[in-house]
Coordinates of C-alpha atoms in Angstrom, one line a residue:
X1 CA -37.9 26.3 -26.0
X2 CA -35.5 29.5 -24.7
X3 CA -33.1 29.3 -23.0
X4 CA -32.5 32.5 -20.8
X5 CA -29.1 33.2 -18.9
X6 CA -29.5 35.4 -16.1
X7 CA -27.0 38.2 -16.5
X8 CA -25.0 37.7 -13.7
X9 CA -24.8 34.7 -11.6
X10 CA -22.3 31.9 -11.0
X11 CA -18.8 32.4 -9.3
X12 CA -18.7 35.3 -7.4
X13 CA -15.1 37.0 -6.7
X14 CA -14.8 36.0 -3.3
X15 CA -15.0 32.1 -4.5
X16 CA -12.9 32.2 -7.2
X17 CA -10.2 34.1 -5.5
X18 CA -10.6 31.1 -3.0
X19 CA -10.4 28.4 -5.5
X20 CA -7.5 29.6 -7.4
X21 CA -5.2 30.7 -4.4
X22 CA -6.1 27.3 -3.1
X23 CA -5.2 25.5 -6.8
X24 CA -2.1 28.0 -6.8
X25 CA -0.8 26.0 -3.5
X26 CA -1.2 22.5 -5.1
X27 CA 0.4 23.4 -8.3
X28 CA 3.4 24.8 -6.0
X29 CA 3.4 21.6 -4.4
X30 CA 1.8 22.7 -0.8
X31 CA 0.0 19.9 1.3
X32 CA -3.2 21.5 1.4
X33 CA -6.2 20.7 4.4
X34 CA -9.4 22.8 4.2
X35 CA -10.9 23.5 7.8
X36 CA -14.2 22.5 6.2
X37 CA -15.6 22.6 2.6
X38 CA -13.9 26.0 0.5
X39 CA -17.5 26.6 -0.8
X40 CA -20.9 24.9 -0.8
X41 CA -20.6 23.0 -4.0
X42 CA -19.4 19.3 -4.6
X43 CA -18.4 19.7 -8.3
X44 CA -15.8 22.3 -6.7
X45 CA -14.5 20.4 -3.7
X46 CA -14.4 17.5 -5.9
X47 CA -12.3 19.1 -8.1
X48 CA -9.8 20.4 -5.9
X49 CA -9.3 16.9 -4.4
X50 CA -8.2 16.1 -7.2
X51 CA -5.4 18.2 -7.1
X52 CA -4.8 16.5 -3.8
X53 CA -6.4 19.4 -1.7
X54 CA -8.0 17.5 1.4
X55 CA -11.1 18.2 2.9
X56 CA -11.2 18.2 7.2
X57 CA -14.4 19.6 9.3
X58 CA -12.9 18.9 12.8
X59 CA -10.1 21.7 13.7
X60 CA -8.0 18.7 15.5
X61 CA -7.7 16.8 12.5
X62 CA -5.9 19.3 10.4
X63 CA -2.1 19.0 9.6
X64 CA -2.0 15.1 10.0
X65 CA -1.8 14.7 6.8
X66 CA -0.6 18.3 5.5
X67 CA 1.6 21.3 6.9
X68 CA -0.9 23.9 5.7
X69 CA -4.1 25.0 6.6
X70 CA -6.7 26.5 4.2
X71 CA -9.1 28.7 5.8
X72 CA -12.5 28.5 3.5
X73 CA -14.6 31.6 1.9
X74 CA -16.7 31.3 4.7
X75 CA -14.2 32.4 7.6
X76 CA -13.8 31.1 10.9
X77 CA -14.1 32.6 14.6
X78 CA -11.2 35.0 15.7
X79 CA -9.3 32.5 17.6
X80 CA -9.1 29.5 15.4
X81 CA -6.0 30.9 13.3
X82 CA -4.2 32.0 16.1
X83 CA -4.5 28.2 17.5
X84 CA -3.5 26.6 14.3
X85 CA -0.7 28.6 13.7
X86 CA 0.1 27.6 17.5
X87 CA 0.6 24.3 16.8
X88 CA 3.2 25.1 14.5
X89 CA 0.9 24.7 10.4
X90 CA 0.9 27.4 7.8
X91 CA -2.2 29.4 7.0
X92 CA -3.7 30.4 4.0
X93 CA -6.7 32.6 4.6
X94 CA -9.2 32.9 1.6
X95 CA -12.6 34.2 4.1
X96 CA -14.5 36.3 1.3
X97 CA -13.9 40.1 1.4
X98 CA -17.8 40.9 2.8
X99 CA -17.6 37.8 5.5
X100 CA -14.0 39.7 6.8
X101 CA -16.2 43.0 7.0
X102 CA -19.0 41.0 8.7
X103 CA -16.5 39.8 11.1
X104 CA -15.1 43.4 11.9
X105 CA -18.4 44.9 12.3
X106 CA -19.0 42.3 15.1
X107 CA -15.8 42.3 17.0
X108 CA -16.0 46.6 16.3
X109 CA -19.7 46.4 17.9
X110 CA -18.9 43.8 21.1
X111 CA -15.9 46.2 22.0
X112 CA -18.4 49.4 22.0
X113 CA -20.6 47.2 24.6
X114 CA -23.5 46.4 22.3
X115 CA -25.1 43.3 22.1
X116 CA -24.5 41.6 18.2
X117 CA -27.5 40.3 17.2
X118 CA -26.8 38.0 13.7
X119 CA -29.4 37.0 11.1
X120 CA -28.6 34.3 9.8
X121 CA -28.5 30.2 10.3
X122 CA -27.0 28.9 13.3
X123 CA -25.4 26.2 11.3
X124 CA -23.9 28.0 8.5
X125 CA -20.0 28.0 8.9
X126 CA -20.3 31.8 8.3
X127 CA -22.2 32.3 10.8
X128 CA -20.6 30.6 13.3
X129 CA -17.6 32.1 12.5
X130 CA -18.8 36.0 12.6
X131 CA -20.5 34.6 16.2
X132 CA -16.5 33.9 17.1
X133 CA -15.7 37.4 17.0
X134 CA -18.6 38.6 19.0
X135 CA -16.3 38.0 22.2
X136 CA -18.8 36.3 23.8
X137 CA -21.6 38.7 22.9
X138 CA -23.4 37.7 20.3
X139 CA -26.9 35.8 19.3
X140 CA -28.2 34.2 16.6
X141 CA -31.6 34.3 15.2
X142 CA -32.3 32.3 12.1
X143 CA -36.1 33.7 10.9
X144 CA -38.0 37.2 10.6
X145 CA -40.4 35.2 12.8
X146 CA -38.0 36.2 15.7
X147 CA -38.6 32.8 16.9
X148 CA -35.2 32.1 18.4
X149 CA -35.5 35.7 20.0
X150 CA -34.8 35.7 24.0
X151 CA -37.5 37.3 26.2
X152 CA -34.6 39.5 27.7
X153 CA -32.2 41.7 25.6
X154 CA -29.7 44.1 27.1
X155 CA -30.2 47.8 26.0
X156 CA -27.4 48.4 23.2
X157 CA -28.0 46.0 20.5
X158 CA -26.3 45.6 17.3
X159 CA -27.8 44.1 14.2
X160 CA -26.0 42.6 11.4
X161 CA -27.3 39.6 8.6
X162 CA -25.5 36.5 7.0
X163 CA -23.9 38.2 4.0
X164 CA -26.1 35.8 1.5
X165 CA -29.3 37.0 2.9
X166 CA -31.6 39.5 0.4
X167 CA -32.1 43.3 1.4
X168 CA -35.7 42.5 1.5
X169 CA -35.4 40.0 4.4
X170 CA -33.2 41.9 5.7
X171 CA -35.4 45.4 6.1
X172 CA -38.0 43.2 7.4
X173 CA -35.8 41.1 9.8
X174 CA -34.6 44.7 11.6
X175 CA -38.3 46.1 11.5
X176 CA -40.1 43.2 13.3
X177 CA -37.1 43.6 15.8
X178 CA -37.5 46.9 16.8
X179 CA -41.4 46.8 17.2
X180 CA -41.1 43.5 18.9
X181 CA -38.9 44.9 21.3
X182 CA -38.3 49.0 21.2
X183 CA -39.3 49.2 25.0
X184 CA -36.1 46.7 26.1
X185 CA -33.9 48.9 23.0
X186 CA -32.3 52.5 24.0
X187 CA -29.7 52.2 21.1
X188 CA -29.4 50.0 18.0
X189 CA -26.8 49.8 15.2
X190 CA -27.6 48.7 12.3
X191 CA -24.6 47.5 10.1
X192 CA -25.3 46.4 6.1
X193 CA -22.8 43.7 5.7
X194 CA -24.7 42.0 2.7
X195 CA -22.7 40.5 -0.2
X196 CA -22.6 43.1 -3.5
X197 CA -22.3 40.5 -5.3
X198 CA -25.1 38.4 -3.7
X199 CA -27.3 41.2 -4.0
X200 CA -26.4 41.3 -7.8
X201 CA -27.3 37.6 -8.3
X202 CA -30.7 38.3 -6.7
X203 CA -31.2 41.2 -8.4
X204 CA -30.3 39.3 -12.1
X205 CA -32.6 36.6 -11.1
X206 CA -35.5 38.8 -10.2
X207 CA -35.3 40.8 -13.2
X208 CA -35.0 37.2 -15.4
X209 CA -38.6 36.2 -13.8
X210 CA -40.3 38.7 -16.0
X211 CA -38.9 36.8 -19.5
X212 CA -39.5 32.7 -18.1
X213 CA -42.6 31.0 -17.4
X214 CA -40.0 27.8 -15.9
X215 CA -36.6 29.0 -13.8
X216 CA -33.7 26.1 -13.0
X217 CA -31.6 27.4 -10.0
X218 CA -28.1 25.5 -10.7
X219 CA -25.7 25.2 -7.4
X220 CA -25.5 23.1 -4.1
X221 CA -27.9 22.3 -2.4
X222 CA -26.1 22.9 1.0
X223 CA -25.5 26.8 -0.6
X224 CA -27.5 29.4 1.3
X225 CA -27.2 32.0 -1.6
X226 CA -28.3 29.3 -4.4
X227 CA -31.3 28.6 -2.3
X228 CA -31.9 32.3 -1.7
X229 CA -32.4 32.4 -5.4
X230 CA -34.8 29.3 -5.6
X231 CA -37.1 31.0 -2.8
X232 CA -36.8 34.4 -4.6
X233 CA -37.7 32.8 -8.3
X234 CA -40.9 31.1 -6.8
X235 CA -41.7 34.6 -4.5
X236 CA -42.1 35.9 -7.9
X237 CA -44.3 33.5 -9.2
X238 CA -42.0 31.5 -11.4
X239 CA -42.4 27.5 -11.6
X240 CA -38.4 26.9 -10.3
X241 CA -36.1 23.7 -9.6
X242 CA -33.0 23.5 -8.2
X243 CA -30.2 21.5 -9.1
X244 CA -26.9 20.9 -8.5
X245 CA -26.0 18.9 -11.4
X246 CA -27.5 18.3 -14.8
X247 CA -28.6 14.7 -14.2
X248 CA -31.5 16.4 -12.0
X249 CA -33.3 17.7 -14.4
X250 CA -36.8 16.1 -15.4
X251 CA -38.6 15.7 -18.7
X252 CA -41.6 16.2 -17.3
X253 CA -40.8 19.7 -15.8
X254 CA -40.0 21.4 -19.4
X255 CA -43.4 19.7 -21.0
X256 CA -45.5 22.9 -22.3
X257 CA -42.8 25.5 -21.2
X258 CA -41.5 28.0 -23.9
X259 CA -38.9 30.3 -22.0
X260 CA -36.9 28.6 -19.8
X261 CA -34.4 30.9 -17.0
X262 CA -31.6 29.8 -16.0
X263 CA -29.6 30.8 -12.7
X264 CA -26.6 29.8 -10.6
X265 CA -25.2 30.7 -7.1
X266 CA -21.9 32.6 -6.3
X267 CA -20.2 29.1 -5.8
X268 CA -21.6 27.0 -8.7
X269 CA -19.1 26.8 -11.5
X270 CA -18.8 27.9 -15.0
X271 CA -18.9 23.8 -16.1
X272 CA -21.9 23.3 -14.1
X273 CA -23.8 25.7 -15.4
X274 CA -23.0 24.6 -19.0
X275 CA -23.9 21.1 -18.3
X276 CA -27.4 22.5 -17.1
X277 CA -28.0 23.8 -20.2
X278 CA -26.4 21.9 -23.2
X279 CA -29.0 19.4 -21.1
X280 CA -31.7 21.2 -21.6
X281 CA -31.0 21.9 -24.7
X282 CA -31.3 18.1 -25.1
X283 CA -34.6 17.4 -23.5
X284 CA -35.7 20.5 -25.8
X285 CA -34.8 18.3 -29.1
X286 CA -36.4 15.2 -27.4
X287 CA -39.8 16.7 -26.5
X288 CA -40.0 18.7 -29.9
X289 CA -39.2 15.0 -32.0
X290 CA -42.1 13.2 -29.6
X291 CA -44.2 15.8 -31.2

């Protein structure tokens, strides 16, 4: 078998910036809590525990054991550093670069009187977060379905997406909206907050489905952009798996496969992704010996 490496994928800037100012911290001896997991990937969190970094999802339960309060690549609402600095705990703010520009665009749009209407997951932290600066305005809908749409929306509405979404879903997303509803709309902003580097991933991975007849998706499988890519692989026809650590992968899956693709999400790490495939590269000798 080959082995193809997609030519971009893995950490993306905004994660690693977040992992090493959080490492930076330990090393200098700060008591470190994360309000939630820094990124969606165990191998990483795991990591950074061990560097005594602890890991909290309620907001109450930060600074019992810690003075300072790690804010993850995700971002929070636009109250919820103002209230943990209230109570007296240090902040260290790593929310990515494009989920900061997602939050402005919200809080920008909600001042102007429009409606913020989010693609994305309702459960994602970064979602719920850009919904905290909406100032009470905003609404989530999760599909292109507009399932979750209400039957009423005010005049003014403006449109924005979970940065990890793909342009594609996007465009669609904003087109079924306005002919599902252009006779409630008189004005619409729409504002691209999707992640360059995101959009690079995809873009890497799609281009890698022409050269593999068998694509492994390496990164958490709680990590909307990893995902992303595993939907995007199989859209394009492409047999594809996705793991999260080498001990997933199958013999059975590789049997009568000759180019194999390998990708990896903005928050899967460089060791992760070697693992992957210095295993395949195992199963490879092992199927060719059975021979």
């Amino acid at each position: 078998m080959k082995i193809h490496r997609a030519s971009d994928m893995g950490f993306c800037f905004g994660v690693r910036r977040a992992v090493d100012m959080m490492k930076e911290a330990a090393a200098n001896g700060t008591r470190v809590t994360t309000l939630g997991q820094v990124v969606h990937n165990p191998q990483v969190v795991a990591e950074l525990e061990q560097t005594g970094i602890k890991v909290k999802e309620d907001r109450s339960a930060v600074g019992v054991e810690s003075d300072t309060v790690a804010i993850t690549a995700h971002g929070v609402g636009e109250t919820v550093v103002r209230d943990i600095e209230a109570r007296g705990l240090k902040v260290i703010d790593t929310t990515c670069q494009f989920v900061s520009r997602s939050q402005r665009a919200a809080r920008n749009l909600a001042e102007r009187g429009f409606t913020v209407i989010i693609f994305g997951d309702p459960t994602h932290p970064e979602v719920k977060g850009v919904l905290g600066w909406c100032r009470g305005r905003g609404i989530v809908i999760k599909n292109e379905s507009l399932e979750d749409l209400p039957d009423y929306l005010p005049s003014k509405i403006g449109v924005i997406s979970q940065t990890t979404h793909t342009p594609e879903r996007f465009a669609v997303f904003v087109a079924n909206l306005m002919r599902a509803r252009i006779d409630q709309i008189t004005e619409i902003r729409v504002v691209n907050v999707l992640c360059n580097a995101t959009t690079s991933q995809q873009a890497a991975t799609r281009d890698l489905t022409e050269d593999v007849d068998l694509m492994i998706v390496v990164g958490g499988h709680n990590s909307a952009n990893t995902r992303h890519l595993a939907e995007l692989s199989r859209a394009n026809g492409v047999e594809t798996y996705h793991v999260e650590t080498a001990a997933e992968l199958k013999f059975e899956w590789f049997d009568g496969h000759e180019d194999i693709g390998v990708t990896a999400g903005a928050s899967t790490p460089d060791f992760s992704i070697d693992a992957v495939v210095e295993r395949i590269e195992e199963i490879d000798a092992a199927l060719s010996a059975a021979v």
